[in-house]
Tab-separated table of C-alpha atoms and ligand atoms in Angstrom:
chain	number	residue	atom	x	y	z
A	1	UNK	CA	-0.391	-12.788	-24.988
A	2	UNK	CA	-1.499	-11.558	-28.431
A	3	UNK	CA	0.945	-8.987	-29.787
A	4	UNK	CA	1.537	-7.244	-33.091
A	5	UNK	CA	3.681	-10.223	-34.121
A	6	UNK	CA	1.201	-12.994	-33.320
A	7	UNK	CA	0.478	-15.351	-36.223
A	8	UNK	CA	-3.199	-15.710	-37.102
A	9	UNK	CA	-5.245	-18.665	-38.341
A	10	UNK	CA	-9.004	-19.022	-38.195
A	11	UNK	CA	-12.127	-20.765	-39.397
A	12	UNK	CA	-14.390	-19.642	-42.247
A	13	UNK	CA	-17.948	-20.889	-41.916
A	14	UNK	CA	-21.452	-19.689	-41.171
A	15	UNK	CA	-22.282	-19.951	-38.397
A	16	UNK	CA	-19.087	-20.891	-36.557
A	17	UNK	CA	-20.237	-20.453	-32.967
A	18	UNK	CA	-20.680	-24.228	-32.541
A	19	UNK	CA	-17.182	-25.073	-33.809
A	20	UNK	CA	-14.748	-26.979	-31.641
A	21	UNK	CA	-11.761	-25.949	-33.729
A	22	UNK	CA	-10.944	-22.649	-31.958
A	23	UNK	CA	-10.706	-24.315	-28.529
A	24	UNK	CA	-8.743	-27.319	-29.837
A	25	UNK	CA	-6.199	-25.273	-31.775
A	26	UNK	CA	-5.770	-22.515	-29.191
A	27	UNK	CA	-5.192	-25.178	-26.495
A	28	UNK	CA	-2.429	-26.711	-28.617
A	29	UNK	CA	-0.859	-23.343	-29.497
A	30	UNK	CA	-0.707	-22.512	-25.793
A	31	UNK	CA	0.736	-25.891	-24.780
A	32	UNK	CA	3.239	-25.787	-27.662
A	33	UNK	CA	4.158	-22.239	-26.580
A	34	UNK	CA	3.632	-20.937	-30.094
A	35	UNK	CA	2.826	-17.308	-30.859
A	36	UNK	CA	-0.361	-18.133	-32.765
A	37	UNK	CA	-4.042	-17.438	-32.309
A	38	UNK	CA	-7.030	-19.224	-33.897
A	39	UNK	CA	-9.962	-16.910	-34.556
A	40	UNK	CA	-13.602	-17.674	-35.470
A	41	UNK	CA	-14.357	-15.895	-38.757
A	42	UNK	CA	-18.145	-16.055	-39.337
A	43	UNK	CA	-18.488	-15.541	-43.080
A	44	UNK	CA	-21.809	-15.242	-44.929
A	45	UNK	CA	-21.696	-16.814	-48.419
A	46	UNK	CA	-21.838	-13.401	-50.105
A	47	UNK	CA	-18.563	-12.446	-48.349
A	48	UNK	CA	-16.580	-15.619	-49.007
A	49	UNK	CA	-14.422	-14.214	-51.793
A	50	UNK	CA	-13.665	-11.104	-49.694
A	51	UNK	CA	-12.819	-13.300	-46.711
A	52	UNK	CA	-10.258	-15.315	-48.719
A	53	UNK	CA	-8.688	-12.074	-49.973
A	54	UNK	CA	-8.618	-10.789	-46.392
A	55	UNK	CA	-6.728	-13.883	-45.199
A	56	UNK	CA	-4.032	-12.958	-47.717
A	57	UNK	CA	-4.169	-9.209	-47.031
A	58	UNK	CA	-3.831	-9.765	-43.289
A	59	UNK	CA	-1.065	-12.304	-43.745
A	60	UNK	CA	-2.917	-15.147	-42.027
A	61	UNK	CA	-1.022	-18.450	-42.006
A	62	UNK	CA	-4.218	-20.148	-43.089
A	63	UNK	CA	-7.685	-21.191	-42.035
A	64	UNK	CA	-10.068	-24.065	-41.695
A	65	UNK	CA	-13.191	-24.076	-43.821
A	66	UNK	CA	-16.462	-25.496	-42.600
A	67	UNK	CA	-20.162	-25.662	-43.521
A	68	UNK	CA	-21.424	-24.194	-45.820
A	69	UNK	CA	-18.221	-23.164	-47.657
A	70	UNK	CA	-16.187	-26.372	-48.131
A	71	UNK	CA	-17.059	-26.637	-51.844
A	72	UNK	CA	-17.855	-23.008	-52.698
A	73	UNK	CA	-14.491	-21.751	-51.442
A	74	UNK	CA	-12.624	-23.697	-54.145
A	75	UNK	CA	-13.277	-21.092	-56.844
A	76	UNK	CA	-11.580	-18.362	-54.790
A	77	UNK	CA	-8.336	-20.223	-54.113
A	78	UNK	CA	-5.092	-19.976	-56.092
A	79	UNK	CA	-4.346	-23.692	-55.948
A	80	UNK	CA	-6.181	-26.887	-54.978
A	81	UNK	CA	-4.150	-29.808	-53.636
A	82	UNK	CA	-4.833	-33.333	-54.894
A	83	UNK	CA	-6.537	-34.460	-51.663
A	84	UNK	CA	-9.087	-31.628	-51.863
A	85	UNK	CA	-9.598	-32.216	-55.602
A	86	UNK	CA	-10.309	-35.911	-55.058
A	87	UNK	CA	-12.520	-35.340	-52.029
A	88	UNK	CA	-14.233	-32.449	-53.785
A	89	UNK	CA	-14.042	-30.133	-50.781
A	90	UNK	CA	-11.545	-27.947	-48.922
A	91	UNK	CA	-11.286	-27.959	-45.139
A	92	UNK	CA	-7.873	-26.292	-44.874
A	93	UNK	CA	-6.422	-23.183	-46.516
A	94	UNK	CA	-2.705	-22.511	-46.255
A	95	UNK	CA	-1.374	-19.093	-47.246
A	96	UNK	CA	2.054	-19.346	-48.794
A	97	UNK	CA	3.852	-16.470	-50.561
A	98	UNK	CA	0.558	-14.620	-50.802
A	99	UNK	CA	-1.203	-17.581	-52.442
A	100	UNK	CA	-4.173	-19.387	-50.922
A	101	UNK	CA	-3.814	-23.170	-51.253
A	102	UNK	CA	-6.800	-25.398	-50.487
A	103	UNK	CA	-6.394	-28.925	-49.161
A	104	UNK	CA	-8.363	-31.480	-47.198
A	105	UNK	CA	-7.131	-33.232	-44.054
A	106	UNK	CA	-10.197	-35.412	-43.332
A	107	UNK	CA	-8.836	-38.510	-45.115
A	108	UNK	CA	-5.511	-38.306	-43.279
A	109	UNK	CA	-7.394	-37.726	-40.031
A	110	UNK	CA	-9.496	-40.834	-40.590
A	111	UNK	CA	-6.463	-43.027	-41.290
A	112	UNK	CA	-4.521	-41.608	-38.320
A	113	UNK	CA	-7.449	-42.440	-36.041
A	114	UNK	CA	-7.518	-46.025	-37.347
A	115	UNK	CA	-3.807	-46.441	-36.685
A	116	UNK	CA	-4.173	-44.933	-33.217
A	117	UNK	CA	-6.785	-47.605	-32.464
A	118	UNK	CA	-4.401	-50.305	-33.703
A	119	UNK	CA	-6.559	-50.987	-36.757
A	120	UNK	CA	-4.092	-50.457	-39.622
A	121	UNK	CA	-6.045	-50.516	-42.886
A	122	UNK	CA	-3.473	-52.053	-45.264
A	123	UNK	CA	-4.692	-54.986	-47.299
A	124	UNK	CA	-8.169	-55.011	-45.781
A	125	UNK	CA	-11.669	-54.818	-47.215
A	126	UNK	CA	-13.854	-51.888	-46.272
A	127	UNK	CA	-17.605	-51.410	-46.385
A	128	UNK	CA	-18.908	-47.861	-46.058
A	129	UNK	CA	-22.496	-46.964	-45.255
A	130	UNK	CA	-23.416	-43.736	-47.082
A	131	UNK	CA	-21.736	-41.803	-49.880
A	132	UNK	CA	-21.659	-38.142	-48.850
A	133	UNK	CA	-18.816	-35.693	-48.248
A	134	UNK	CA	-17.265	-37.517	-45.302
A	135	UNK	CA	-17.379	-40.813	-47.232
A	136	UNK	CA	-15.317	-39.227	-50.026
A	137	UNK	CA	-12.626	-38.307	-47.495
A	138	UNK	CA	-12.675	-41.817	-45.995
A	139	UNK	CA	-12.396	-43.452	-49.428
A	140	UNK	CA	-9.518	-41.192	-50.427
A	141	UNK	CA	-7.739	-41.978	-47.162
A	142	UNK	CA	-8.238	-45.717	-47.653
A	143	UNK	CA	-7.092	-45.660	-51.290
A	144	UNK	CA	-3.946	-43.810	-50.246
A	145	UNK	CA	-3.233	-46.419	-47.585
A	146	UNK	CA	-3.486	-49.778	-49.251
A	147	UNK	CA	-7.203	-50.573	-49.121
A	148	UNK	CA	-8.433	-50.905	-52.676
A	149	UNK	CA	-11.338	-53.208	-52.004
A	150	UNK	CA	-14.106	-50.834	-51.027
A	151	UNK	CA	-17.854	-51.362	-51.112
A	152	UNK	CA	-20.283	-48.509	-50.576
A	153	UNK	CA	-23.847	-49.184	-49.474
A	154	UNK	CA	-26.318	-46.440	-50.361
A	155	UNK	CA	-30.001	-45.638	-50.535
A	156	UNK	CA	-29.618	-43.809	-53.846
A	157	UNK	CA	-27.772	-45.896	-56.461
A	158	UNK	CA	-27.489	-43.051	-58.954
A	159	UNK	CA	-25.635	-40.855	-56.452
A	160	UNK	CA	-23.571	-43.842	-55.368
A	161	UNK	CA	-22.487	-44.596	-58.942
A	162	UNK	CA	-21.330	-41.020	-59.468
A	163	UNK	CA	-19.349	-41.396	-56.249
A	164	UNK	CA	-17.630	-44.586	-57.485
A	165	UNK	CA	-16.896	-42.996	-60.861
A	166	UNK	CA	-14.971	-40.209	-59.136
A	167	UNK	CA	-12.446	-42.707	-57.736
A	168	UNK	CA	-12.535	-45.263	-60.567
A	169	UNK	CA	-8.963	-44.630	-61.714
A	170	UNK	CA	-7.630	-45.194	-58.173
A	171	UNK	CA	-9.353	-48.403	-57.112
A	172	UNK	CA	-12.215	-50.841	-57.559
A	173	UNK	CA	-15.161	-49.335	-55.729
A	174	UNK	CA	-18.452	-51.204	-55.776
A	175	UNK	CA	-21.796	-49.644	-54.962
A	176	UNK	CA	-24.941	-51.510	-53.848
A	177	UNK	CA	-28.242	-50.721	-52.235
A	178	UNK	CA	-28.410	-51.594	-48.533
A	179	UNK	CA	-30.739	-54.556	-49.202
A	180	UNK	CA	-28.859	-55.987	-52.222
A	181	UNK	CA	-27.624	-59.579	-51.863
A	182	UNK	CA	-24.142	-58.345	-52.867
A	183	UNK	CA	-24.197	-56.002	-49.881
A	184	UNK	CA	-24.516	-58.983	-47.545
A	185	UNK	CA	-21.607	-60.713	-49.300
A	186	UNK	CA	-19.402	-57.653	-48.843
A	187	UNK	CA	-20.313	-57.419	-45.154
A	188	UNK	CA	-19.462	-61.092	-44.624
A	189	UNK	CA	-15.865	-60.593	-45.741
A	190	UNK	CA	-15.083	-57.035	-44.632
A	191	UNK	CA	-12.338	-56.111	-42.164
A	192	UNK	CA	-13.647	-52.583	-41.630
A	193	UNK	CA	-17.237	-51.293	-41.527
A	194	UNK	CA	-17.706	-47.513	-41.440
A	195	UNK	CA	-20.884	-45.539	-40.838
A	196	UNK	CA	-20.556	-42.285	-42.769
A	197	UNK	CA	-24.270	-41.409	-42.558
A	198	UNK	CA	-25.532	-39.029	-39.850
A	199	UNK	CA	-27.889	-41.737	-38.530
A	200	UNK	CA	-27.568	-41.860	-34.746
A	201	UNK	CA	-26.178	-38.361	-34.314
A	202	UNK	CA	-27.641	-36.320	-31.427
A	203	UNK	CA	-30.477	-35.622	-30.924
A	204	UNK	CA	-31.763	-38.652	-32.908
A	205	UNK	CA	-29.993	-41.184	-30.745
A	206	UNK	CA	-32.229	-44.133	-31.640
A	207	UNK	CA	-31.415	-44.045	-35.352
A	208	UNK	CA	-28.824	-46.291	-36.947
A	209	UNK	CA	-28.005	-47.585	-40.423
A	210	UNK	CA	-29.797	-50.686	-41.569
A	211	UNK	CA	-27.254	-53.437	-40.742
A	212	UNK	CA	-27.953	-56.988	-39.644
A	213	UNK	CA	-25.059	-57.906	-37.357
A	214	UNK	CA	-25.419	-61.556	-38.344
A	215	UNK	CA	-24.144	-60.495	-41.791
A	216	UNK	CA	-21.006	-58.708	-40.547
A	217	UNK	CA	-17.692	-60.602	-40.544
A	218	UNK	CA	-16.486	-61.634	-37.124
A	219	UNK	CA	-13.421	-59.567	-36.286
A	220	UNK	CA	-14.401	-56.605	-38.467
A	221	UNK	CA	-13.551	-53.259	-36.880
A	222	UNK	CA	-16.659	-51.058	-36.729
A	223	UNK	CA	-16.215	-47.304	-37.035
A	224	UNK	CA	-18.766	-44.504	-36.705
A	225	UNK	CA	-17.708	-41.031	-37.911
A	226	UNK	CA	-20.189	-39.480	-35.481
A	227	UNK	CA	-18.701	-37.939	-32.313
A	228	UNK	CA	-21.920	-36.653	-30.732
A	229	UNK	CA	-22.571	-38.935	-28.943
A	230	UNK	CA	-19.295	-40.833	-28.629
A	231	UNK	CA	-21.188	-44.125	-28.308
A	232	UNK	CA	-23.906	-44.284	-30.956
A	233	UNK	CA	-26.504	-47.031	-31.078
A	234	UNK	CA	-24.603	-48.433	-34.081
A	235	UNK	CA	-21.363	-48.719	-32.067
A	236	UNK	CA	-23.155	-50.017	-28.981
A	237	UNK	CA	-24.736	-52.846	-30.967
A	238	UNK	CA	-21.437	-53.584	-32.723
A	239	UNK	CA	-19.682	-53.850	-29.374
A	240	UNK	CA	-22.409	-56.163	-28.063
A	241	UNK	CA	-21.694	-58.373	-31.085
A	242	UNK	CA	-18.006	-58.551	-30.196
A	243	UNK	CA	-16.561	-55.978	-32.607
A	244	UNK	CA	-13.797	-53.492	-31.836
A	245	UNK	CA	-15.422	-50.059	-32.160
A	246	UNK	CA	-14.025	-46.596	-32.956
A	247	UNK	CA	-15.919	-43.287	-32.764
A	248	UNK	CA	-15.342	-40.052	-34.700
A	249	UNK	CA	-13.524	-38.135	-31.966
A	250	UNK	CA	-9.999	-39.070	-32.994
A	251	UNK	CA	-10.717	-38.360	-36.665
A	252	UNK	CA	-11.799	-34.863	-35.668
A	253	UNK	CA	-8.678	-34.343	-33.576
A	254	UNK	CA	-6.366	-35.831	-36.197
A	255	UNK	CA	-7.775	-33.797	-39.109
A	256	UNK	CA	-7.218	-30.714	-36.949
A	257	UNK	CA	-3.708	-31.834	-36.053
A	258	UNK	CA	-2.889	-32.209	-39.749
A	259	UNK	CA	-4.221	-28.701	-40.526
A	260	UNK	CA	-2.101	-27.381	-37.638
A	261	UNK	CA	0.946	-29.084	-39.136
A	262	UNK	CA	0.237	-27.696	-42.608
A	263	UNK	CA	0.117	-24.132	-41.240
A	264	UNK	CA	3.054	-24.323	-38.854
A	265	UNK	CA	5.312	-27.266	-39.769
A	266	UNK	CA	5.003	-28.365	-36.129
A	267	UNK	CA	3.098	-31.304	-34.606
A	268	UNK	CA	0.508	-30.089	-32.097
A	269	UNK	CA	0.323	-31.367	-28.538
A	270	UNK	CA	-2.568	-33.787	-29.104
A	271	UNK	CA	-3.505	-34.429	-25.459
A	272	UNK	CA	-4.279	-30.697	-25.113
A	273	UNK	CA	-6.543	-30.883	-28.159
A	274	UNK	CA	-8.271	-33.901	-26.679
A	275	UNK	CA	-8.744	-32.204	-23.291
A	276	UNK	CA	-10.210	-29.177	-25.076
A	277	UNK	CA	-12.592	-31.483	-26.973
A	278	UNK	CA	-13.722	-33.198	-23.753
A	279	UNK	CA	-14.288	-30.030	-21.744
A	280	UNK	CA	-16.063	-28.326	-24.675
A	281	UNK	CA	-18.611	-31.153	-24.872
A	282	UNK	CA	-18.960	-31.404	-21.141
A	283	UNK	CA	-19.883	-27.718	-20.879
A	284	UNK	CA	-22.145	-27.942	-23.971
A	285	UNK	CA	-24.052	-30.842	-22.425
A	286	UNK	CA	-24.498	-28.954	-19.137
A	287	UNK	CA	-25.818	-25.916	-20.996
A	288	UNK	CA	-28.158	-27.822	-23.372
B	301	NAP	P1	-23.533	-35.745	-46.129
B	301	NAP	O1	-22.608	-35.210	-47.129
B	301	NAP	O2	-24.881	-35.151	-45.960
B	301	NAP	O3	-23.688	-37.322	-46.427
B	301	NAP	C1	-24.528	-38.149	-45.679
B	301	NAP	C2	-24.684	-39.491	-46.363
B	301	NAP	O4	-25.541	-40.281	-45.548
B	301	NAP	C3	-25.345	-39.422	-47.753
B	301	NAP	O5	-24.803	-40.426	-48.567
B	301	NAP	C4	-26.798	-39.719	-47.427
B	301	NAP	O6	-27.510	-40.310	-48.495
B	301	NAP	C5	-26.627	-40.755	-46.325
B	301	NAP	N1	-27.849	-40.828	-45.519
B	301	NAP	C6	-28.423	-39.840	-44.801
B	301	NAP	N2	-29.537	-40.297	-44.205
B	301	NAP	C7	-29.664	-41.594	-44.560
B	301	NAP	C8	-30.615	-42.608	-44.277
B	301	NAP	N3	-31.689	-42.359	-43.508
B	301	NAP	N4	-30.437	-43.840	-44.811
B	301	NAP	C9	-29.390	-44.081	-45.604
B	301	NAP	N5	-28.431	-43.167	-45.921
B	301	NAP	C10	-28.574	-41.941	-45.390
B	301	NAP	O7	-22.887	-35.672	-44.669
B	301	NAP	P2	-21.320	-35.757	-44.313
B	301	NAP	O8	-20.736	-34.411	-44.326
B	301	NAP	O9	-20.725	-36.806	-45.176
B	301	NAP	O10	-21.361	-36.209	-42.773
B	301	NAP	C11	-21.840	-37.482	-42.411
B	301	NAP	C12	-21.560	-37.761	-40.935
B	301	NAP	O11	-20.149	-37.807	-40.698
B	301	NAP	C13	-22.110	-36.695	-39.981
B	301	NAP	O12	-22.614	-37.344	-38.850
B	301	NAP	C14	-20.892	-35.877	-39.623
B	301	NAP	O13	-20.992	-35.286	-38.341
B	301	NAP	C15	-19.808	-36.959	-39.607
B	301	NAP	N6	-18.460	-36.427	-39.851
B	301	NAP	C16	-17.511	-36.651	-38.898
B	301	NAP	C17	-16.228	-36.189	-39.091
B	301	NAP	C18	-15.178	-36.429	-38.043
B	301	NAP	O14	-14.126	-35.764	-38.086
B	301	NAP	N7	-15.383	-37.352	-37.146
B	301	NAP	C19	-15.905	-35.477	-40.265
B	301	NAP	C20	-16.905	-35.272	-41.224
B	301	NAP	C21	-18.196	-35.749	-40.999
B	301	NAP	P3	-28.125	-39.445	-49.724
B	301	NAP	O15	-26.935	-39.034	-50.531
B	301	NAP	O16	-29.019	-40.402	-50.391
B	301	NAP	O17	-28.820	-38.280	-49.079
């Protein structure tokens, strides 16, 4: 029951009607028997500064931040944690002593999902396809967890070089075009191959990044950040070629679990979050 003492968290975005976060977090709060509620907070860009002030005024414990505010929100926060600074985006705000602190849990979520799948990253060699926002979180997670050998394959070398420059003081990140001979070399020796592009995401199910499976090291774990669908064409082909595959569902759950922990100091009941994820998508698919 929501009472005058209930703790509030929420999600700032626009729109937020599609977001899974309210159902995942509220399921965990209920299972954990915590007096918390997670509220959708649809926030047009012109109201973002007011919304951050309101979180403080209303004594929220914090909030998630989603599209289109992950970068823009940074200028309204009192402090930016190192993970959000390195990734260049905030997905979690924690309110502490009246101060709004921005951080990013996507990198931790990615690594937690790898470990859950039994694919510990330490000492490996990663190849990432794409160099957008999610790729920055993946790279930061990998650098923090013992993978320093990272190759990024991109369609736009200029953007890719700026990406590598951002992390240059933390590791040796190489950037090549998809069709570069060096790209093939990196694929032949990688232990982890990650699709961070949106290619293959619903509704464009036939799309996939340009990878020749003959080039990919036997035994490499193949990961797709996409979670709609759970089995993309990229993962299906990887599985057919004998690779262990991981989809983006656990990263989504784990980044949420880390936000939950940052607000409350308590680990959420993950199976409830997962059940909420599954039933949300089931009902979405029926209604689409
Ligand atoms: P983004 O910032 O737009 O980055 C997308 C990247 O993919 C860019 O580097 C882009 O290249 C590249 N790209 C797009 N189309 C391409 C194509 N046809 N060929 C080659 N490269 C292409 O997007 P994002 O926020 O990083 O998200 C990427 C994906 O990750 C989405 O599917 C998203 O749903 C998923 N994601 C999942 C989680 C999770 O928790 N599982 C979290 C975050 C994101 P250019 O820079 O040249 O445009």
